[in-house]
Amino acid sequence: MATWRNAVRISIEGDGHVQEDICGYAGASAWVVDGATPLLPQLGLPGPSDPSWYSRRLDLLLTEAAAAPEAGHGAGSGQQVLADALARMDALAQEVAGEERARFPSAAICLAQLTEDGVEIVALADCHAVVELEDDSLVHVTHEPADLRVLHFDDAAGEREQLIRDRELRNTPGRLWVARREPEAARHARTVQLPAPRRVVLASDGAWRAVDLGIVDGAGGFLHACRSAVAAQEMLLELRRRQRETGESADDATLITVERIDAAERLP
């Protein structure tokens, strides 16, 4: 079965100076996780922040889920891997937070799972995947901007109230689903089945701002910039320079590029 080989992995902090993104890969699974900025009172989990704790824990649990026999070492489902990791998170959450859900930290995630037929992209909220297929075509996959359903008000207090209410209603019917502790969130993810990929770039929305601000031209420009660690670093440094100039708040920016490697190509 095919597996991933890491090509580029970069993560830089934003203005909060606490890294709440993470990325990784194991076997046939690769992912980027973007911890959600807390609006509700934090639980005080053992880390720089609750989202930072969550991202790092989910990274470990995804690694465990990707290595589980049912993951199939390339024959399994990305939804299955994500649901398994979230079930493991739910068991951990019971130990550290009891039945608390609304205040339990959450994250956006994008996962790329190699399958027998190609690759499955699974996305919750606003992380991104750019998939380069063997025929040189590109596919961009994301789910939904985190605060898309929030009405914007002239006064900051009214807008914050709506943001908090939106967080309280996440992972309920008709609302935005994110990675938190509910395994069923995997069924609500945007899931796209694609043919065999050559490589995939996964990115947090903080890194994707390079596209939004025109530093690179769309998904193709982003993929090209992620061809090497040097080029990707240059793109993110230009992003930070542009954000300083305009006064835009800088979010954590994380990306990982993985390449498919077939069993015959692996070293003995």
PDB file of N, CA and C in Angstrom, residues 46-134:
ATOM      1  N   PRO A  46      -3.430  21.381  30.942  1.00  0.00           N
ATOM      2  CA  PRO A  46      -1.981  21.553  31.132  1.00  0.00           C
ATOM      3  C   PRO A  46      -1.231  21.871  29.847  1.00  0.00           C
ATOM      4  N   GLY A  47      -1.251  23.126  29.445  1.00  0.00           N
ATOM      5  CA  GLY A  47      -0.532  23.596  28.269  1.00  0.00           C
ATOM      6  C   GLY A  47      -0.535  25.103  28.250  1.00  0.00           C
ATOM      7  N   PRO A  48       0.144  25.728  27.287  1.00  0.00           N
ATOM      8  CA  PRO A  48       0.153  27.194  27.197  1.00  0.00           C
ATOM      9  C   PRO A  48      -1.248  27.785  27.082  1.00  0.00           C
ATOM     10  N   SER A  49      -2.164  27.040  26.462  1.00  0.00           N
ATOM     11  CA  SER A  49      -3.570  27.427  26.349  1.00  0.00           C
ATOM     12  C   SER A  49      -4.355  26.143  26.121  1.00  0.00           C
ATOM     13  N   ASP A  50      -5.663  26.197  26.323  1.00  0.00           N
ATOM     14  CA  ASP A  50      -6.485  25.016  26.045  1.00  0.00           C
ATOM     15  C   ASP A  50      -6.399  24.598  24.574  1.00  0.00           C
ATOM     16  N   PRO A  51      -6.479  25.529  23.600  1.00  0.00           N
ATOM     17  CA  PRO A  51      -6.357  25.107  22.198  1.00  0.00           C
ATOM     18  C   PRO A  51      -5.005  24.472  21.884  1.00  0.00           C
ATOM     19  N   SER A  52      -3.931  24.992  22.504  1.00  0.00           N
ATOM     20  CA  SER A  52      -2.612  24.401  22.287  1.00  0.00           C
ATOM     21  C   SER A  52      -2.574  22.973  22.821  1.00  0.00           C
ATOM     22  N   TRP A  53      -3.112  22.783  24.022  1.00  0.00           N
ATOM     23  CA  TRP A  53      -3.189  21.430  24.592  1.00  0.00           C
ATOM     24  C   TRP A  53      -3.968  20.517  23.662  1.00  0.00           C
ATOM     25  N   TYR A  54      -5.114  21.004  23.158  1.00  0.00           N
ATOM     26  CA  TYR A  54      -5.975  20.180  22.320  1.00  0.00           C
ATOM     27  C   TYR A  54      -5.264  19.774  21.028  1.00  0.00           C
ATOM     28  N   SER A  55      -4.644  20.724  20.363  1.00  0.00           N
ATOM     29  CA  SER A  55      -3.996  20.427  19.089  1.00  0.00           C
ATOM     30  C   SER A  55      -2.924  19.356  19.252  1.00  0.00           C
ATOM     31  N   ARG A  56      -2.138  19.477  20.295  1.00  0.00           N
ATOM     32  CA  ARG A  56      -1.065  18.510  20.504  1.00  0.00           C
ATOM     33  C   ARG A  56      -1.601  17.143  20.890  1.00  0.00           C
ATOM     34  N   ARG A  57      -2.645  17.120  21.678  1.00  0.00           N
ATOM     35  CA  ARG A  57      -3.263  15.839  22.016  1.00  0.00           C
ATOM     36  C   ARG A  57      -3.892  15.189  20.789  1.00  0.00           C
ATOM     37  N   LEU A  58      -4.597  15.977  19.992  1.00  0.00           N
ATOM     38  CA  LEU A  58      -5.230  15.411  18.809  1.00  0.00           C
ATOM     39  C   LEU A  58      -4.176  14.899  17.835  1.00  0.00           C
ATOM     40  N   ASP A  59      -3.056  15.579  17.727  1.00  0.00           N
ATOM     41  CA  ASP A  59      -1.956  15.119  16.880  1.00  0.00           C
ATOM     42  C   ASP A  59      -1.510  13.718  17.301  1.00  0.00           C
ATOM     43  N   LEU A  60      -1.342  13.505  18.601  1.00  0.00           N
ATOM     44  CA  LEU A  60      -0.938  12.193  19.101  1.00  0.00           C
ATOM     45  C   LEU A  60      -2.017  11.143  18.860  1.00  0.00           C
ATOM     46  N   LEU A  61      -3.274  11.523  19.064  1.00  0.00           N
ATOM     47  CA  LEU A  61      -4.366  10.578  18.897  1.00  0.00           C
ATOM     48  C   LEU A  61      -4.589  10.231  17.424  1.00  0.00           C
ATOM     49  N   LEU A  62      -4.352  11.174  16.532  1.00  0.00           N
ATOM     50  CA  LEU A  62      -4.410  10.877  15.097  1.00  0.00           C
ATOM     51  C   LEU A  62      -3.308   9.897  14.701  1.00  0.00           C
ATOM     52  N   THR A  63      -2.133  10.063  15.295  1.00  0.00           N
ATOM     53  CA  THR A  63      -1.035   9.131  15.028  1.00  0.00           C
ATOM     54  C   THR A  63      -1.415   7.726  15.472  1.00  0.00           C
ATOM     55  N   GLU A  64      -2.027   7.615  16.653  1.00  0.00           N
ATOM     56  CA  GLU A  64      -2.478   6.313  17.137  1.00  0.00           C
ATOM     57  C   GLU A  64      -3.561   5.733  16.231  1.00  0.00           C
ATOM     58  N   ALA A  65      -4.517   6.565  15.847  1.00  0.00           N
ATOM     59  CA  ALA A  65      -5.613   6.089  14.999  1.00  0.00           C
ATOM     60  C   ALA A  65      -5.099   5.656  13.634  1.00  0.00           C
ATOM     61  N   ALA A  66      -4.124   6.386  13.082  1.00  0.00           N
ATOM     62  CA  ALA A  66      -3.583   6.040  11.767  1.00  0.00           C
ATOM     63  C   ALA A  66      -2.835   4.717  11.800  1.00  0.00           C
ATOM     64  N   ALA A  67      -2.285   4.379  12.972  1.00  0.00           N
ATOM     65  CA  ALA A  67      -1.529   3.126  13.105  1.00  0.00           C
ATOM     66  C   ALA A  67      -2.398   1.947  13.503  1.00  0.00           C
ATOM     67  N   ALA A  68      -3.665   2.185  13.850  1.00  0.00           N
ATOM     68  CA  ALA A  68      -4.554   1.104  14.284  1.00  0.00           C
ATOM     69  C   ALA A  68      -4.815   0.150  13.119  1.00  0.00           C
ATOM     70  N   PRO A  69      -4.980  -1.156  13.404  1.00  0.00           N
ATOM     71  CA  PRO A  69      -5.195  -2.130  12.319  1.00  0.00           C
ATOM     72  C   PRO A  69      -6.365  -1.776  11.409  1.00  0.00           C
ATOM     73  N   GLU A  70      -7.437  -1.207  11.998  1.00  0.00           N
ATOM     74  CA  GLU A  70      -8.615  -0.901  11.182  1.00  0.00           C
ATOM     75  C   GLU A  70      -8.376   0.250  10.212  1.00  0.00           C
ATOM     76  N   ALA A  71      -7.280   1.005  10.406  1.00  0.00           N
ATOM     77  CA  ALA A  71      -6.971   2.085   9.456  1.00  0.00           C
ATOM     78  C   ALA A  71      -6.555   1.517   8.104  1.00  0.00           C
ATOM     79  N   GLY A  72      -6.088   0.278   8.107  1.00  0.00           N
ATOM     80  CA  GLY A  72      -5.860  -0.417   6.838  1.00  0.00           C
ATOM     81  C   GLY A  72      -4.564  -0.076   6.137  1.00  0.00           C
ATOM     82  N   HIS A  73      -3.683   0.756   6.748  1.00  0.00           N
ATOM     83  CA  HIS A  73      -2.397   1.091   6.135  1.00  0.00           C
ATOM     84  C   HIS A  73      -2.544   1.529   4.685  1.00  0.00           C
ATOM     85  N   GLY A  74      -3.520   2.373   4.454  1.00  0.00           N
ATOM     86  CA  GLY A  74      -3.710   2.900   3.114  1.00  0.00           C
ATOM     87  C   GLY A  74      -4.997   2.442   2.467  1.00  0.00           C
ATOM     88  N   ALA A  75      -5.688   1.479   3.087  1.00  0.00           N
ATOM     89  CA  ALA A  75      -6.933   1.000   2.500  1.00  0.00           C
ATOM     90  C   ALA A  75      -8.149   1.539   3.234  1.00  0.00           C
ATOM     91  N   GLY A  76      -7.914   2.261   4.306  1.00  0.00           N
ATOM     92  CA  GLY A  76      -9.010   2.689   5.162  1.00  0.00           C
ATOM     93  C   GLY A  76      -9.613   4.011   4.735  1.00  0.00           C
ATOM     94  N   SER A  77     -10.473   4.540   5.593  1.00  0.00           N
ATOM     95  CA  SER A  77     -11.213   5.762   5.332  1.00  0.00           C
ATOM     96  C   SER A  77     -10.678   6.893   6.199  1.00  0.00           C
ATOM     97  N   GLY A  78     -10.587   8.102   5.613  1.00  0.00           N
ATOM     98  CA  GLY A  78     -10.184   9.260   6.398  1.00  0.00           C
ATOM     99  C   GLY A  78     -11.198   9.586   7.469  1.00  0.00           C
ATOM    100  N   GLN A  79     -12.485   9.434   7.143  1.00  0.00           N
ATOM    101  CA  GLN A  79     -13.515   9.636   8.157  1.00  0.00           C
ATOM    102  C   GLN A  79     -13.335   8.666   9.315  1.00  0.00           C
ATOM    103  N   GLN A  80     -12.964   7.430   9.012  1.00  0.00           N
ATOM    104  CA  GLN A  80     -12.756   6.412  10.040  1.00  0.00           C
ATOM    105  C   GLN A  80     -11.595   6.791  10.948  1.00  0.00           C
ATOM    106  N   VAL A  81     -10.485   7.238  10.363  1.00  0.00           N
ATOM    107  CA  VAL A  81      -9.326   7.644  11.159  1.00  0.00           C
ATOM    108  C   VAL A  81      -9.681   8.822  12.063  1.00  0.00           C
ATOM    109  N   LEU A  82     -10.380   9.817  11.509  1.00  0.00           N
ATOM    110  CA  LEU A  82     -10.760  10.983  12.303  1.00  0.00           C
ATOM    111  C   LEU A  82     -11.728  10.595  13.415  1.00  0.00           C
ATOM    112  N   ALA A  83     -12.728   9.780  13.100  1.00  0.00           N
ATOM    113  CA  ALA A  83     -13.694   9.358  14.116  1.00  0.00           C
ATOM    114  C   ALA A  83     -13.004   8.579  15.235  1.00  0.00           C
ATOM    115  N   ASP A  84     -12.045   7.741  14.880  1.00  0.00           N
ATOM    116  CA  ASP A  84     -11.292   6.979  15.881  1.00  0.00           C
ATOM    117  C   ASP A  84     -10.518   7.924  16.793  1.00  0.00           C
ATOM    118  N   ALA A  85      -9.843   8.910  16.197  1.00  0.00           N
ATOM    119  CA  ALA A  85      -9.082   9.866  17.010  1.00  0.00           C
ATOM    120  C   ALA A  85      -9.994  10.665  17.934  1.00  0.00           C
ATOM    121  N   LEU A  86     -11.166  11.056  17.434  1.00  0.00           N
ATOM    122  CA  LEU A  86     -12.098  11.824  18.264  1.00  0.00           C
ATOM    123  C   LEU A  86     -12.727  10.960  19.352  1.00  0.00           C
ATOM    124  N   ALA A  87     -12.910   9.676  19.094  1.00  0.00           N
ATOM    125  CA  ALA A  87     -13.386   8.778  20.147  1.00  0.00           C
ATOM    126  C   ALA A  87     -12.339   8.667  21.249  1.00  0.00           C
ATOM    127  N   ARG A  88     -11.075   8.604  20.871  1.00  0.00           N
ATOM    128  CA  ARG A  88      -9.994   8.585  21.852  1.00  0.00           C
ATOM    129  C   ARG A  88      -9.961   9.902  22.632  1.00  0.00           C
ATOM    130  N   MET A  89     -10.220  11.017  21.925  1.00  0.00           N
ATOM    131  CA  MET A  89     -10.271  12.314  22.595  1.00  0.00           C
ATOM    132  C   MET A  89     -11.433  12.362  23.584  1.00  0.00           C
ATOM    133  N   ASP A  90     -12.566  11.802  23.207  1.00  0.00           N
ATOM    134  CA  ASP A  90     -13.729  11.810  24.091  1.00  0.00           C
ATOM    135  C   ASP A  90     -13.432  11.061  25.388  1.00  0.00           C
ATOM    136  N   ALA A  91     -12.725   9.930  25.287  1.00  0.00           N
ATOM    137  CA  ALA A  91     -12.350   9.180  26.486  1.00  0.00           C
ATOM    138  C   ALA A  91     -11.410  10.013  27.365  1.00  0.00           C
ATOM    139  N   LEU A  92     -10.466  10.715  26.736  1.00  0.00           N
ATOM    140  CA  LEU A  92      -9.565  11.580  27.491  1.00  0.00           C
ATOM    141  C   LEU A  92     -10.321  12.754  28.099  1.00  0.00           C
ATOM    142  N   ALA A  93     -11.250  13.334  27.333  1.00  0.00           N
ATOM    143  CA  ALA A  93     -12.035  14.469  27.817  1.00  0.00           C
ATOM    144  C   ALA A  93     -12.843  14.090  29.054  1.00  0.00           C
ATOM    145  N   GLN A  94     -13.337  12.876  29.087  1.00  0.00           N
ATOM    146  CA  GLN A  94     -14.103  12.428  30.250  1.00  0.00           C
ATOM    147  C   GLN A  94     -13.241  12.468  31.507  1.00  0.00           C
ATOM    148  N   GLU A  95     -11.968  12.175  31.350  1.00  0.00           N
ATOM    149  CA  GLU A  95     -11.053  12.178  32.492  1.00  0.00           C
ATOM    150  C   GLU A  95     -10.729  13.599  32.954  1.00  0.00           C
ATOM    151  N   VAL A  96     -10.533  14.518  31.999  1.00  0.00           N
ATOM    152  CA  VAL A  96     -10.040  15.847  32.364  1.00  0.00           C
ATOM    153  C   VAL A  96     -11.126  16.897  32.478  1.00  0.00           C
ATOM    154  N   ALA A  97     -12.311  16.635  31.886  1.00  0.00           N
ATOM    155  CA  ALA A  97     -13.356  17.666  31.862  1.00  0.00           C
ATOM    156  C   ALA A  97     -14.750  17.118  32.111  1.00  0.00           C
ATOM    157  N   GLY A  98     -14.863  15.839  32.434  1.00  0.00           N
ATOM    158  CA  GLY A  98     -16.186  15.274  32.681  1.00  0.00           C
ATOM    159  C   GLY A  98     -17.073  15.368  31.458  1.00  0.00           C
ATOM    160  N   GLU A  99     -18.285  15.886  31.634  1.00  0.00           N
ATOM    161  CA  GLU A  99     -19.255  15.987  30.546  1.00  0.00           C
ATOM    162  C   GLU A  99     -19.205  17.327  29.815  1.00  0.00           C
ATOM    163  N   GLU A 100     -18.296  18.213  30.192  1.00  0.00           N
ATOM    164  CA  GLU A 100     -18.220  19.534  29.569  1.00  0.00           C
ATOM    165  C   GLU A 100     -17.957  19.409  28.069  1.00  0.00           C
ATOM    166  N   ARG A 101     -18.764  20.105  27.282  1.00  0.00           N
ATOM    167  CA  ARG A 101     -18.589  20.086  25.831  1.00  0.00           C
ATOM    168  C   ARG A 101     -18.369  21.484  25.259  1.00  0.00           C
ATOM    169  N   ALA A 102     -19.236  22.433  25.586  1.00  0.00           N
ATOM    170  CA  ALA A 102     -19.147  23.768  24.986  1.00  0.00           C
ATOM    171  C   ALA A 102     -17.811  24.429  25.290  1.00  0.00           C
ATOM    172  N   ARG A 103     -17.283  24.242  26.500  1.00  0.00           N
ATOM    173  CA  ARG A 103     -16.009  24.869  26.883  1.00  0.00           C
ATOM    174  C   ARG A 103     -14.810  23.993  26.556  1.00  0.00           C
ATOM    175  N   PHE A 104     -15.047  22.748  26.149  1.00  0.00           N
ATOM    176  CA  PHE A 104     -13.917  21.897  25.791  1.00  0.00           C
ATOM    177  C   PHE A 104     -13.304  22.433  24.503  1.00  0.00           C
ATOM    178  N   PRO A 105     -11.976  22.499  24.416  1.00  0.00           N
ATOM    179  CA  PRO A 105     -11.353  23.103  23.230  1.00  0.00           C
ATOM    180  C   PRO A 105     -11.677  22.335  21.956  1.00  0.00           C
ATOM    181  N   SER A 106     -11.546  23.039  20.839  1.00  0.00           N
ATOM    182  CA  SER A 106     -11.886  22.461  19.544  1.00  0.00           C
ATOM    183  C   SER A 106     -10.897  22.961  18.498  1.00  0.00           C
ATOM    184  N   ALA A 107     -11.069  22.479  17.280  1.00  0.00           N
ATOM    185  CA  ALA A 107     -10.123  22.852  16.224  1.00  0.00           C
ATOM    186  C   ALA A 107     -10.738  22.623  14.860  1.00  0.00           C
ATOM    187  N   ALA A 108     -10.213  23.352  13.888  1.00  0.00           N
ATOM    188  CA  ALA A 108     -10.408  23.009  12.483  1.00  0.00           C
ATOM    189  C   ALA A 108      -9.379  21.944  12.127  1.00  0.00           C
ATOM    190  N   ILE A 109      -9.714  21.113  11.148  1.00  0.00           N
ATOM    191  CA  ILE A 109      -8.780  20.060  10.740  1.00  0.00           C
ATOM    192  C   ILE A 109      -8.971  19.756   9.269  1.00  0.00           C
ATOM    193  N   CYS A 110      -7.905  19.380   8.611  1.00  0.00           N
ATOM    194  CA  CYS A 110      -7.966  18.821   7.271  1.00  0.00           C
ATOM    195  C   CYS A 110      -7.052  17.608   7.252  1.00  0.00           C
ATOM    196  N   LEU A 111      -7.601  16.473   6.820  1.00  0.00           N
ATOM    197  CA  LEU A 111      -6.880  15.201   6.844  1.00  0.00           C
ATOM    198  C   LEU A 111      -6.876  14.609   5.440  1.00  0.00           C
ATOM    199  N   ALA A 112      -5.725  14.108   5.026  1.00  0.00           N
ATOM    200  CA  ALA A 112      -5.583  13.437   3.733  1.00  0.00           C
ATOM    201  C   ALA A 112      -5.259  11.973   3.995  1.00  0.00           C
ATOM    202  N   GLN A 113      -6.116  11.085   3.528  1.00  0.00           N
ATOM    203  CA  GLN A 113      -5.969   9.654   3.765  1.00  0.00           C
ATOM    204  C   GLN A 113      -5.818   8.921   2.437  1.00  0.00           C
ATOM    205  N   LEU A 114      -4.684   8.266   2.249  1.00  0.00           N
ATOM    206  CA  LEU A 114      -4.515   7.433   1.067  1.00  0.00           C
ATOM    207  C   LEU A 114      -5.402   6.203   1.174  1.00  0.00           C
ATOM    208  N   THR A 115      -6.041   5.850   0.083  1.00  0.00           N
ATOM    209  CA  THR A 115      -6.934   4.696   0.026  1.00  0.00           C
ATOM    210  C   THR A 115      -6.499   3.786  -1.120  1.00  0.00           C
ATOM    211  N   GLU A 116      -7.183   2.663  -1.275  1.00  0.00           N
ATOM    212  CA  GLU A 116      -6.862   1.756  -2.382  1.00  0.00           C
ATOM    213  C   GLU A 116      -7.063   2.432  -3.728  1.00  0.00           C
ATOM    214  N   ASP A 117      -8.023   3.379  -3.790  1.00  0.00           N
ATOM    215  CA  ASP A 117      -8.379   3.999  -5.073  1.00  0.00           C
ATOM    216  C   ASP A 117      -7.774   5.379  -5.286  1.00  0.00           C
ATOM    217  N   GLY A 118      -7.144   5.956  -4.275  1.00  0.00           N
ATOM    218  CA  GLY A 118      -6.603   7.303  -4.428  1.00  0.00           C
ATOM    219  C   GLY A 118      -6.378   7.977  -3.101  1.00  0.00           C
ATOM    220  N   VAL A 119      -7.078   9.088  -2.874  1.00  0.00           N
ATOM    221  CA  VAL A 119      -6.932   9.837  -1.626  1.00  0.00           C
ATOM    222  C   VAL A 119      -8.285  10.386  -1.212  1.00  0.00           C
ATOM    223  N   GLU A 120      -8.543  10.380   0.083  1.00  0.00           N
ATOM    224  CA  GLU A 120      -9.765  10.963   0.640  1.00  0.00           C
ATOM    225  C   GLU A 120      -9.372  12.178   1.464  1.00  0.00           C
ATOM    226  N   ILE A 121      -9.964  13.321   1.179  1.00  0.00           N
ATOM    227  CA  ILE A 121      -9.741  14.547   1.943  1.00  0.00           C
ATOM    228  C   ILE A 121     -10.943  14.761   2.858  1.00  0.00           C
ATOM    229  N   VAL A 122     -10.674  14.955   4.132  1.00  0.00           N
ATOM    230  CA  VAL A 122     -11.713  15.159   5.139  1.00  0.00           C
ATOM    231  C   VAL A 122     -11.442  16.496   5.807  1.00  0.00           C
ATOM    232  N   ALA A 123     -12.399  17.431   5.743  1.00  0.00           N
ATOM    233  CA  ALA A 123     -12.178  18.790   6.250  1.00  0.00           C
ATOM    234  C   ALA A 123     -13.313  19.224   7.167  1.00  0.00           C
ATOM    235  N   LEU A 124     -12.945  19.766   8.309  1.00  0.00           N
ATOM    236  CA  LEU A 124     -13.880  20.414   9.224  1.00  0.00           C
ATOM    237  C   LEU A 124     -13.427  21.848   9.430  1.00  0.00           C
ATOM    238  N   ALA A 125     -14.323  22.810   9.142  1.00  0.00           N
ATOM    239  CA  ALA A 125     -14.059  24.253   9.276  1.00  0.00           C
ATOM    240  C   ALA A 125     -13.035  24.698   8.242  1.00  0.00           C
ATOM    241  N   ASP A 126     -12.097  25.585   8.609  1.00  0.00           N
ATOM    242  CA  ASP A 126     -11.390  26.363   7.598  1.00  0.00           C
ATOM    243  C   ASP A 126      -9.921  26.033   7.388  1.00  0.00           C
ATOM    244  N   CYS A 127      -9.515  24.775   7.585  1.00  0.00           N
ATOM    245  CA  CYS A 127      -8.223  24.350   7.062  1.00  0.00           C
ATOM    246  C   CYS A 127      -8.378  23.995   5.582  1.00  0.00           C
ATOM    247  N   HIS A 128      -7.252  23.882   4.888  1.00  0.00           N
ATOM    248  CA  HIS A 128      -7.283  23.739   3.430  1.00  0.00           C
ATOM    249  C   HIS A 128      -6.392  22.592   2.976  1.00  0.00           C
ATOM    250  N   ALA A 129      -6.779  21.992   1.849  1.00  0.00           N
ATOM    251  CA  ALA A 129      -5.943  21.004   1.161  1.00  0.00           C
ATOM    252  C   ALA A 129      -5.844  21.391  -0.303  1.00  0.00           C
ATOM    253  N   VAL A 130      -4.649  21.282  -0.857  1.00  0.00           N
ATOM    254  CA  VAL A 130      -4.446  21.387  -2.302  1.00  0.00           C
ATOM    255  C   VAL A 130      -3.837  20.060  -2.746  1.00  0.00           C
ATOM    256  N   VAL A 131      -4.532  19.383  -3.650  1.00  0.00           N
ATOM    257  CA  VAL A 131      -4.120  18.056  -4.097  1.00  0.00           C
ATOM    258  C   VAL A 131      -3.641  18.145  -5.536  1.00  0.00           C
ATOM    259  N   GLU A 132      -2.417  17.702  -5.770  1.00  0.00           N
ATOM    260  CA  GLU A 132      -1.885  17.592  -7.133  1.00  0.00           C
ATOM    261  C   GLU A 132      -2.038  16.140  -7.577  1.00  0.00           C
ATOM    262  N   LEU A 133      -2.834  15.923  -8.616  1.00  0.00           N
ATOM    263  CA  LEU A 133      -3.086  14.579  -9.112  1.00  0.00           C
ATOM    264  C   LEU A 133      -2.021  14.171 -10.137  1.00  0.00           C
ATOM    265  N   GLU A 134      -2.014  12.891 -10.476  1.00  0.00           N
ATOM    266  CA  GLU A 134      -1.002  12.380 -11.401  1.00  0.00           C
ATOM    267  C   GLU A 134      -1.129  12.982 -12.800  1.00  0.00           C
TER     268      GLU A 134
END
